[in-house]
Amino acid sequence: MSHQPSAKYRADYTSPDFTITHIDLDFILDDTQTVVTAVSRVIKQNQDATTLVLDGEDLKLVSLQIDGSEWGDYSTTENSLTINNVPESFTLTVKTEINPAGNTKLEGLYKSGDAFCTQCEAEGFRRITFYLDRPDVLAKFTTRVEADKGAFPYLLSNGNRVESGDLDSGRHWVKWEDPHAKPSYLFALVAGDFDVLRDNFVTVSGRNVELEIFVDKGNLDRAPHAMTSLKNAMKWDEERFGLEYDLDIYMIVAVDFFNMGAMENKGLNVFNSKFVLANDKTATDNDYLGIESVIGHEYFHNWTGNRVTCRDWFQLSLKEGLTVFRDQEFSSDLGSRAVNRINNVRIIRGPQFAEDESPMAHPIRPEKVIEMNNFYTLTVYEKGSEVIRMMHTLLGEENFQAGMRLYFERHDGTAATCDDFVLAMEDASGIDLSLFRRWYSQSGTPVVSVKAEYNSEEKTFALTLRQDTPATSDQKEKQPLHIPVDVELYDNTGKVIELQCNGKVISNVLSLKETEQTFVFENVATKPYLSLLREFSAPVKLHYDASDEELQFLMVHARNEFARWDAGQMLLAKHIKANVLKVQSGEALNIPESLIDAFRGVLLDKEIDPALVAEVLTLPSENEIGGWFEVVDVDAINSVRSAIKQRFAQEMKDEFSALYQALKQAEYSIEHSSIGKRTLRNLCLNYLAGTEQGNELVEAQYTHADNMTDTVAAMTAANTSELNCREALMKDFSGKWEKDGLVMDKWFILQGTNPAANALENIRVQMSHPAFDIKNPNRTRSLVGSFCNNNPVHFHAKDGSGYKFLAEVLTELNTSNPQVASRLIDPLLKFRRFDVARQGMMRAELEKLSVLDNLAKDLFEKIDKALNA
Ligand code: B3K
Ligand code: ZN
């Protein structure tokens, strides 16, 4: 790196010296020489300002005019254009040339296959033209797009299509007008030849909205689920949040080359095809659910993100945390609330807690940023959503919705801050959130330690809660937070005990605000069973020394499904931890019969939703287990987890077999009950794969599967249990799907997570597979990402080969696509969590990367933090 990239600080925010109220864009599309003309109405905001500084990157400036005359008084740097001595208000015309085909970073205007498309969030618009590329500059956009009509029959942009025409030599043009002022990051343009699925939605006030989903030719039969999800999302937002869509058209385009999941551009969402395309033959149940959630998420952004946007990028969680909360509620209202909550909590307890312990630790509203793309994190998104959820828990649905209405009343059409949001919630509810605001500025995972004491004479039960947040790499000093702790007490018959304090019945949600607080409950006739942190009411680690007997009681008697699952997880955690210590000290494992019986009880209980049974019987991932230890011993963790799985399989094989037979369904359907049964059946198969009948069962399921969920489940079982049939199944699958990258991603993931000794050698071979392309982020994440994140034993191989492999891939991606590189590097940053030998090897790879002479700022920011933390 020739010079160190500079950081921006939240505290340094100042409003812009100039604003832009209108911009007319004109694109003459060409693969390598697209000409962009931007005519902007610029107005001075700060009377002392005389120079206008615009952002720009990888642009060729062709001409510059002010009020129609050439303007020579300017200078450029690598990232900016400074125009001197400008008037109070003026029309600025900037003509630039860009190279979409050469844009492998997939930011700005680029080619995805044969189509042109854009990605502007966070700072991609500056790769299209010189502009005030910041979210607090809101302008009305018109966009004219011109291209060859044969190759690009569809020319799309934001808003409504207002004019079009044909030109000589087979070219044509279309003009779009977006009536809503927006920041540049919400701009979009797409040009290509597609198949289109059309439908419509009539809003609650009776307006008709045209819905269009654009997919690659031949993929129309994979678009209906996305359309259904979109209509469900539009209806749900009207019913639950009272929010109606505001344009006459809503378009979604699916592209194969995309850095993330999808993008909420106003009226024209661009999606990674992974989150649009699905049919029974190509998609798994999880793919269907993922599509529903991402389609919902992007649609919900229309209000939380687009109508009210962020003042600056430090406020990202204002739109992302809130929109994740909304999409989680959407999925929970449509499907199983318990299963959705469990999956969200697994993400927080696994990778989000790990992020808090890594050199990248940051509050949900970061203080310092070098590359904004590095902050689209689990902390900003998922923990951000937990923070919104805590407000929802403290306020209740009615007050929360009143807060939402007030937020829109105050901020619609503007760029707002996280503080604005909390203030609206506080003002609408009358509930004091002053201490709660610390969740926005404090990073790290609080630990809540619990002591419980029953007094049989006084008939009182005293609960002492203590909070401590360990220091994080970004912030040493921590303060107490306002933590909602949802608790319930049961008597020994499983009856709920009402919570009474000082003679009054109180809510189940206790507000822990000080470092230590004791809550004394009265009229508790017998020593109660305690269910803690129900619904995971706060993103904290819980330290409570519950006995096996208590946890087994809660697994059966807690009245809330999440709490029953959680008790099972705590029970597993106790035994996994104890056994890892045994392995480390060379002792024999101890997996008591009572543990197996507790889980057998759940398996045999016909009353429990099969989807929930499957969650209860799913062991925590190796990564989550790693998070429980100061030094992660990947080999010991792997052997204990495998041993428990194997023991469960052997001891419960009759129950697994019986369920496997009983849960067979005649037809495939994506009804939630049907998905639940299939999930449980495939969980049984996964356990059975480790028994004598494994190979036969798995092979038979693969051969007879009539849907992708069952096919992938069979392959996963063969992969995890290293069955004899694995090779044959993998070969058959790639023979069938070689031409379909999205389907092949499932196969690449299996190669990446292969437990076999030669896994890495084989992964290197697969990088030359005809379906693999390192320029395609989905392929790279499937093969390389799954290896580094979900194959801990091989990624952390003692000879350092896994680290070396990742560093090689990163060296290549550093120039072609730094954003993807910067996601992949995360496991390497966490070197401090491993033993000395591994630390040394991981650090050595980071050091090699740090001296690359063209190191992208995305990687620079992370490597610098990791090495200098
Ligand atoms: N807002 C986009 C993410 C943009 C990421 C930029 N690196 C998608 C979403 O969260 O809905
Ligand atoms: Zn989002």
PDB file of N, CA and C and ligand atoms in Angstrom, residues 264 297-298 301 319-320 323 381, ligand 2:
ATOM      1  N   GLU A 264     -32.054  -2.648  -2.388  1.00  0.00           N
ATOM      2  CA  GLU A 264     -33.385  -2.058  -2.330  1.00  0.00           C
ATOM      3  C   GLU A 264     -33.584  -0.810  -3.179  1.00  0.00           C
ATOM      4  N   HIS A 297     -37.375  -8.353   2.986  1.00  0.00           N
ATOM      5  CA  HIS A 297     -36.413  -7.362   3.505  1.00  0.00           C
ATOM      6  C   HIS A 297     -36.283  -6.171   2.539  1.00  0.00           C
ATOM      7  N   GLU A 298     -36.043  -6.467   1.263  1.00  0.00           N
ATOM      8  CA  GLU A 298     -35.830  -5.356   0.317  1.00  0.00           C
ATOM      9  C   GLU A 298     -37.115  -4.557   0.144  1.00  0.00           C
ATOM     10  N   HIS A 301     -37.604  -2.169   3.002  1.00  0.00           N
ATOM     11  CA  HIS A 301     -36.723  -1.000   2.939  1.00  0.00           C
ATOM     12  C   HIS A 301     -37.408   0.192   2.269  1.00  0.00           C
ATOM     13  N   LYS A 319     -31.476   1.855   9.246  1.00  0.00           N
ATOM     14  CA  LYS A 319     -32.300   1.179   8.244  1.00  0.00           C
ATOM     15  C   LYS A 319     -32.117  -0.339   8.280  1.00  0.00           C
ATOM     16  N   GLU A 320     -30.896  -0.808   8.564  1.00  0.00           N
ATOM     17  CA  GLU A 320     -30.674  -2.259   8.463  1.00  0.00           C
ATOM     18  C   GLU A 320     -31.187  -3.025   9.682  1.00  0.00           C
ATOM     19  N   THR A 323     -34.911  -2.948   9.476  1.00  0.00           N
ATOM     20  CA  THR A 323     -35.484  -3.740   8.386  1.00  0.00           C
ATOM     21  C   THR A 323     -35.277  -5.237   8.625  1.00  0.00           C
ATOM     22  N   TYR A 381     -26.443  -5.462  11.375  1.00  0.00           N
ATOM     23  CA  TYR A 381     -27.713  -6.045  10.905  1.00  0.00           C
ATOM     24  C   TYR A 381     -28.419  -6.830  12.011  1.00  0.00           C
TER      25      TYR A 381
HETATM   26 ZN    ZN B   2     -31.105  -4.206   4.229  1.00  0.00          ZN
END
